[in-house]
mmCIF file of C-alpha atoms in Angstrom:
data_model
loop_
_atom_site.group_PDB
_atom_site.id
_atom_site.type_symbol
_atom_site.label_atom_id
_atom_site.label_comp_id
_atom_site.label_asym_id
_atom_site.label_seq_id
_atom_site.Cartn_x
_atom_site.Cartn_y
_atom_site.Cartn_z
ATOM 1 C CA SER A 1 -19.716 12.719 -61.971
ATOM 2 C CA LEU A 2 -22.992 11.499 -60.503
ATOM 3 C CA LEU A 3 -21.910 12.878 -57.134
ATOM 4 C CA THR A 4 -22.741 16.340 -58.465
ATOM 5 C CA ALA A 5 -25.749 15.249 -60.527
ATOM 6 C CA LYS A 6 -28.978 17.157 -60.062
ATOM 7 C CA GLY A 7 -32.324 15.518 -59.697
ATOM 8 C CA LYS A 8 -34.046 13.058 -57.462
ATOM 9 C CA PRO A 9 -32.369 9.636 -57.223
ATOM 10 C CA THR A 10 -34.272 6.429 -57.814
ATOM 11 C CA TYR A 11 -33.391 3.294 -55.854
ATOM 12 C CA LEU A 12 -32.899 0.368 -58.240
ATOM 13 C CA GLY A 13 -32.128 -2.306 -55.634
ATOM 14 C CA SER A 14 -28.896 -4.039 -54.735
ATOM 15 C CA VAL A 15 -26.273 -6.153 -56.468
ATOM 16 C CA THR A 16 -23.530 -8.401 -55.101
ATOM 17 C CA ARG A 17 -20.026 -8.171 -56.494
ATOM 18 C CA ASN A 18 -17.084 -10.119 -55.038
ATOM 19 C CA ALA A 19 -19.154 -11.052 -51.965
ATOM 20 C CA ARG A 20 -19.845 -7.357 -51.427
ATOM 21 C CA LYS A 21 -23.395 -6.024 -51.395
ATOM 22 C CA LEU A 22 -23.831 -2.699 -53.192
ATOM 23 C CA GLU A 23 -26.888 -0.454 -53.370
ATOM 24 C CA VAL A 24 -27.745 1.020 -56.791
ATOM 25 C CA LEU A 25 -29.130 4.533 -57.364
ATOM 26 C CA LYS A 26 -30.047 6.284 -60.604
ATOM 27 C CA PHE A 27 -30.420 10.030 -60.967
ATOM 28 C CA ALA A 28 -32.911 11.748 -63.219
ATOM 29 C CA GLY A 29 -31.381 13.025 -66.429
ATOM 30 C CA SER A 30 -28.529 10.534 -66.400
ATOM 31 C CA GLU A 31 -28.136 7.078 -67.908
ATOM 32 C CA GLU A 32 -25.488 6.110 -65.417
ATOM 33 C CA VAL A 33 -26.006 4.635 -61.980
ATOM 34 C CA LEU A 34 -24.213 5.158 -58.672
ATOM 35 C CA PHE A 35 -23.094 2.282 -56.454
ATOM 36 C CA LEU A 36 -23.004 2.694 -52.642
ATOM 37 C CA ASP A 37 -21.451 0.407 -50.064
ATOM 38 C CA SER A 38 -23.214 -0.798 -46.887
ATOM 39 C CA LYS A 39 -22.355 2.453 -45.112
ATOM 40 C CA GLY A 40 -23.773 4.622 -47.890
ATOM 41 C CA PHE A 41 -20.440 5.692 -49.346
ATOM 42 C CA PRO A 42 -20.167 5.882 -53.157
ATOM 43 C CA VAL A 43 -17.722 3.299 -54.497
ATOM 44 C CA GLY A 44 -18.245 3.623 -58.229
ATOM 45 C CA GLU A 45 -20.532 4.424 -61.134
ATOM 46 C CA GLY A 46 -21.411 2.950 -64.498
ATOM 47 C CA SER A 47 -24.028 2.566 -67.194
ATOM 48 C CA ASP A 48 -24.969 -1.020 -66.317
ATOM 49 C CA PRO A 49 -26.934 -1.427 -63.075
ATOM 50 C CA LYS A 50 -25.658 -5.018 -62.851
ATOM 51 C CA GLY A 51 -22.041 -4.015 -63.195
ATOM 52 C CA VAL A 52 -19.791 -1.675 -61.303
ATOM 53 C CA GLN A 53 -16.718 0.263 -62.202
ATOM 54 C CA ILE A 54 -14.640 1.175 -59.178
ATOM 55 C CA GLU A 55 -11.852 3.688 -59.434
ATOM 56 C CA THR A 56 -9.098 3.964 -56.824
ATOM 57 C CA SER A 57 -6.593 6.777 -56.653
ATOM 58 C CA LEU A 58 -3.240 6.347 -54.927
ATOM 59 C CA SER A 59 -0.877 9.161 -54.045
ATOM 60 C CA ASN A 60 2.717 9.165 -52.852
ATOM 61 C CA LEU A 61 3.126 5.605 -54.111
ATOM 62 C CA ARG A 62 6.637 4.161 -54.267
ATOM 63 C CA LEU A 63 7.472 0.673 -55.482
ATOM 64 C CA ASN A 64 10.250 -1.636 -54.258
ATOM 65 C CA THR A 65 11.329 0.865 -51.621
ATOM 66 C CA SER A 66 13.406 -0.307 -48.681
ATOM 67 C CA LEU A 67 11.665 0.377 -45.370
ATOM 68 C CA PRO A 68 13.733 0.590 -42.175
ATOM 69 C CA PRO A 69 12.479 -1.367 -39.121
ATOM 70 C CA LYS A 70 11.604 1.875 -37.317
ATOM 71 C CA THR A 71 8.841 2.408 -39.889
ATOM 72 C CA PHE A 72 6.851 -0.295 -38.126
ATOM 73 C CA ALA A 73 8.091 0.353 -34.582
ATOM 74 C CA PHE A 74 5.419 0.846 -31.942
ATOM 75 C CA VAL A 75 6.183 3.406 -29.253
ATOM 76 C CA PRO A 76 3.747 3.005 -26.347
ATOM 77 C CA PRO A 77 2.659 5.975 -24.222
ATOM 78 C CA LYS A 78 5.000 6.828 -21.345
ATOM 79 C CA ASP A 79 2.480 5.693 -18.723
ATOM 80 C CA ALA A 80 1.654 2.418 -20.504
ATOM 81 C CA LYS A 81 2.362 -0.874 -18.742
ATOM 82 C CA PRO A 82 2.643 -4.384 -20.191
ATOM 83 C CA MET A 83 -0.694 -6.198 -19.984
ATOM 84 C CA GLU A 84 0.664 -8.942 -17.731
ATOM 85 C CA GLU A 85 2.230 -6.423 -15.346
ATOM 86 C CA ALA A 86 -0.976 -4.392 -15.201
ATOM 87 C CA VAL A 87 -3.092 -7.483 -14.477
ATOM 88 C CA ASN A 88 -0.635 -8.658 -11.814
ATOM 89 C CA LEU A 89 -0.722 -5.264 -10.119
ATOM 90 C CA GLU A 90 -4.528 -5.193 -10.156
ATOM 91 C CA MET A 91 -4.726 -8.676 -8.636
ATOM 92 C CA GLN A 92 -2.157 -7.854 -5.954
ATOM 93 C CA ASN A 93 -4.029 -4.696 -5.025
ATOM 94 C CA ALA A 94 -7.189 -6.767 -4.537
ATOM 95 C CA MET A 95 -5.469 -9.050 -1.997
ATOM 96 C CA LEU A 96 -5.205 -8.284 1.709
ATOM 97 C CA GLN A 97 -2.423 -5.761 2.178
ATOM 98 C CA VAL A 98 0.806 -5.927 4.131
ATOM 99 C CA GLY A 99 0.200 -4.639 7.667
ATOM 100 C CA GLN A 100 -3.422 -5.808 7.802
ATOM 101 C CA LYS A 101 -4.553 -8.380 10.338
ATOM 102 C CA ALA A 102 -4.815 -11.829 8.823
ATOM 103 C CA PRO A 103 -8.229 -13.484 9.300
ATOM 104 C CA LEU A 104 -8.022 -16.195 11.948
ATOM 105 C CA PHE A 105 -9.274 -19.599 10.863
ATOM 106 C CA GLU A 106 -9.592 -23.195 11.935
ATOM 107 C CA VAL A 107 -9.702 -25.882 9.264
ATOM 108 C CA ARG A 108 -9.803 -29.657 9.019
ATOM 109 C CA ASN A 109 -6.580 -31.519 8.397
ATOM 110 C CA PRO A 110 -7.202 -34.255 5.766
ATOM 111 C CA LEU A 111 -4.905 -36.496 7.815
ATOM 112 C CA GLY A 112 -7.009 -35.959 10.941
ATOM 113 C CA GLY A 113 -7.761 -33.275 13.480
ATOM 114 C CA THR A 114 -7.970 -29.530 12.980
ATOM 115 C CA ILE A 115 -5.490 -26.711 12.423
ATOM 116 C CA SER A 116 -5.838 -23.236 13.900
ATOM 117 C CA LEU A 117 -3.920 -20.201 12.669
ATOM 118 C CA ALA A 118 -4.055 -18.741 16.170
ATOM 119 C CA GLU A 119 -2.336 -21.831 17.589
ATOM 120 C CA LEU A 120 0.287 -21.839 14.834
ATOM 121 C CA LEU A 121 1.102 -18.195 15.577
ATOM 122 C CA LYS A 122 1.618 -18.992 19.270
ATOM 123 C CA GLU A 123 4.313 -21.485 18.342
ATOM 124 C CA ASN A 124 5.996 -19.716 15.404
ATOM 125 C CA ARG A 125 7.329 -16.305 14.457
ATOM 126 C CA ALA A 126 5.973 -16.585 10.902
ATOM 127 C CA VAL A 127 3.314 -18.712 9.228
ATOM 128 C CA MET A 128 3.075 -19.016 5.454
ATOM 129 C CA VAL A 129 -0.518 -19.503 4.304
ATOM 130 C CA ASN A 130 -0.643 -21.007 0.827
ATOM 131 C CA PHE A 131 -3.757 -21.460 -1.360
ATOM 132 C CA TRP A 132 -3.659 -24.256 -3.924
ATOM 133 C CA SER A 133 -5.447 -27.068 -5.744
ATOM 134 C CA THR A 134 -4.346 -30.306 -7.397
ATOM 135 C CA GLY A 135 -5.552 -28.968 -10.760
ATOM 136 C CA CYS A 136 -3.267 -25.916 -10.592
ATOM 137 C CA ALA A 137 -0.053 -26.623 -12.529
ATOM 138 C CA ALA A 138 1.738 -23.588 -11.083
ATOM 139 C CA CYS A 139 0.851 -24.785 -7.568
ATOM 140 C CA LEU A 140 2.457 -28.165 -8.185
ATOM 141 C CA VAL A 141 5.655 -26.579 -9.508
ATOM 142 C CA GLU A 142 5.750 -24.249 -6.512
ATOM 143 C CA PHE A 143 5.266 -27.064 -4.010
ATOM 144 C CA ARG A 144 8.739 -28.463 -4.639
ATOM 145 C CA LYS A 145 10.207 -25.126 -3.532
ATOM 146 C CA LEU A 146 7.849 -24.804 -0.571
ATOM 147 C CA GLN A 147 8.679 -28.330 0.614
ATOM 148 C CA LYS A 148 12.384 -27.462 0.547
ATOM 149 C CA LEU A 149 11.786 -24.186 2.420
ATOM 150 C CA ASN A 150 9.643 -25.919 5.043
ATOM 151 C CA GLU A 151 12.318 -28.563 5.647
ATOM 152 C CA GLU A 152 15.096 -25.965 5.856
ATOM 153 C CA MET A 153 13.191 -23.772 8.319
ATOM 154 C CA GLN A 154 11.908 -26.576 10.522
ATOM 155 C CA GLY A 155 12.437 -25.771 14.194
ATOM 156 C CA LYS A 156 13.366 -22.135 13.448
ATOM 157 C CA GLY A 157 9.975 -20.588 14.141
ATOM 158 C CA PHE A 158 8.469 -21.028 10.674
ATOM 159 C CA VAL A 159 5.633 -23.235 9.487
ATOM 160 C CA LEU A 160 3.784 -23.609 6.206
ATOM 161 C CA ILE A 161 0.105 -24.455 5.913
ATOM 162 C CA ALA A 162 -1.270 -25.143 2.425
ATOM 163 C CA LEU A 163 -5.031 -24.592 2.168
ATOM 164 C CA ASN A 164 -7.143 -26.408 -0.407
ATOM 165 C CA SER A 165 -10.800 -25.532 -0.996
ATOM 166 C CA PHE A 166 -11.305 -27.465 -4.246
ATOM 167 C CA ASP A 167 -10.396 -31.137 -3.844
ATOM 168 C CA ASP A 168 -12.052 -33.813 -1.745
ATOM 169 C CA PRO A 169 -10.100 -35.143 1.291
ATOM 170 C CA ASP A 170 -9.253 -38.478 -0.362
ATOM 171 C CA SER A 171 -7.733 -36.741 -3.394
ATOM 172 C CA VAL A 172 -5.659 -34.467 -1.158
ATOM 173 C CA ARG A 173 -4.389 -37.391 0.949
ATOM 174 C CA LYS A 174 -3.500 -39.348 -2.189
ATOM 175 C CA PHE A 175 -1.690 -36.358 -3.678
ATOM 176 C CA LEU A 176 0.389 -35.764 -0.540
ATOM 177 C CA LYS A 177 1.348 -39.431 -0.267
ATOM 178 C CA GLN A 178 2.305 -39.768 -3.943
ATOM 179 C CA ASN A 179 4.550 -36.712 -3.840
ATOM 180 C CA GLY A 180 5.997 -37.105 -0.359
ATOM 181 C CA TYR A 181 5.029 -33.658 0.868
ATOM 182 C CA THR A 182 5.277 -33.278 4.632
ATOM 183 C CA PHE A 183 4.069 -29.708 5.224
ATOM 184 C CA THR A 184 0.729 -29.094 6.925
ATOM 185 C CA VAL A 185 -2.378 -29.087 4.724
ATOM 186 C CA GLY A 186 -5.888 -27.862 5.542
ATOM 187 C CA LEU A 187 -9.278 -28.129 3.832
ATOM 188 C CA SER A 188 -10.390 -24.523 3.578
ATOM 189 C CA GLY A 189 -13.740 -24.669 1.774
ATOM 190 C CA ALA A 190 -16.848 -26.814 1.490
ATOM 191 C CA ASN A 191 -14.508 -29.801 1.230
ATOM 192 C CA GLY A 192 -13.703 -29.134 4.902
ATOM 193 C CA GLY A 193 -17.247 -28.270 5.952
ATOM 194 C CA LYS A 194 -16.701 -24.486 5.720
ATOM 195 C CA LYS A 195 -19.676 -22.295 4.768
ATOM 196 C CA GLU A 196 -17.295 -19.484 3.794
ATOM 197 C CA SER A 197 -13.960 -20.492 2.350
ATOM 198 C CA VAL A 198 -10.784 -19.186 3.933
ATOM 199 C CA ASP A 199 -9.703 -18.315 0.373
ATOM 200 C CA ASP A 200 -12.444 -15.677 0.285
ATOM 201 C CA LEU A 201 -11.493 -14.337 3.713
ATOM 202 C CA PHE A 202 -7.944 -13.826 2.447
ATOM 203 C CA LYS A 203 -9.194 -12.475 -0.901
ATOM 204 C CA ALA A 204 -7.065 -14.948 -2.820
ATOM 205 C CA GLN A 205 -7.234 -13.722 -6.430
ATOM 206 C CA ALA A 206 -5.297 -16.498 -8.156
ATOM 207 C CA TYR A 207 -3.742 -19.869 -7.464
ATOM 208 C CA PRO A 208 -1.248 -20.265 -6.044
ATOM 209 C CA SER A 209 -1.451 -17.330 -3.623
ATOM 210 C CA ASN A 210 0.749 -16.909 -0.563
ATOM 211 C CA TYR A 211 0.694 -14.841 2.618
ATOM 212 C CA LEU A 212 3.354 -14.557 5.313
ATOM 213 C CA VAL A 213 1.764 -13.817 8.681
ATOM 214 C CA GLY A 214 3.807 -12.555 11.615
ATOM 215 C CA GLN A 215 3.408 -13.676 15.226
ATOM 216 C CA ASN A 216 1.295 -10.601 15.993
ATOM 217 C CA GLY A 217 -1.164 -11.670 13.301
ATOM 218 C CA ASN A 218 -0.187 -8.967 10.827
ATOM 219 C CA ILE A 219 0.515 -9.777 7.189
ATOM 220 C CA LEU A 220 4.234 -9.445 6.478
ATOM 221 C CA TRP A 221 4.190 -10.257 2.762
ATOM 222 C CA ARG A 222 1.748 -11.484 0.136
ATOM 223 C CA ASN A 223 1.773 -12.371 -3.515
ATOM 224 C CA PHE A 224 0.219 -14.787 -5.945
ATOM 225 C CA GLY A 225 3.013 -17.184 -6.645
ATOM 226 C CA TYR A 226 6.187 -17.721 -4.641
ATOM 227 C CA GLU A 227 9.079 -15.258 -4.794
ATOM 228 C CA GLU A 228 11.786 -17.010 -2.793
ATOM 229 C CA ALA A 229 14.177 -14.059 -2.492
ATOM 230 C CA GLU A 230 11.407 -11.816 -1.153
ATOM 231 C CA VAL A 231 10.194 -14.462 1.294
ATOM 232 C CA ARG A 232 13.684 -15.117 2.681
ATOM 233 C CA GLN A 233 14.297 -11.391 3.081
ATOM 234 C CA VAL A 234 11.096 -10.976 5.120
ATOM 235 C CA LEU A 235 11.873 -14.039 7.229
ATOM 236 C CA GLU A 236 15.324 -12.662 8.059
ATOM 237 C CA LYS A 237 13.712 -9.483 9.350
ATOM 238 C CA VAL A 238 11.851 -11.543 11.964
ATOM 239 C CA GLY A 239 14.947 -13.549 12.834
ATOM 240 C CA ILE A 240 14.363 -16.665 10.730
ATOM 241 C CA LYS A 241 17.157 -17.800 8.411
#
């Protein structure tokens, strides 16, 4: 074999075979040439520098053998988590945490006037702060559930305020009218004249995001998305059901 040939090799150039570029070497004292792949590994040898003879050896080869499904089964490490679950956990950890004080804010109402979280907390035992946009499909699906919750809890010490930092006031007004939503809406970003969006103050990581704020201003619950069972359980703890 040329792999054990003695003598100084001479580079003869390169050839292309089956869209594969191979480098050609010739050793002194031999008429044969050695072909190397792009990484410098020998892939064959032959007497014609323009041709290549590649030999492949297979061991433990069995034909037409039945393979059980477990042959291809993937067993993840014990501490592995599904990608979606890991991303969700990372995003939740980046939000304001339960027990923290919620940032106080005052925003423009697209229907007129302003809305203050401090004033809402004076009048209610829990305020849900929702972050949304008209271009967020998940937000629109969630709104049907939030509208129902807001209607059910009306007069029981609960209020929902949905904050939008993306859409202009006319688009928000049109959206509310077309869909018949009656919960309170605020303009929380530049669309409401804010230099710093309320979304950033609350560290909203995705849309929709939701926070439940207690009357003392502390965050009772938070998540991106709406988990109705969790929300109702927290509301019951503060006497709202």
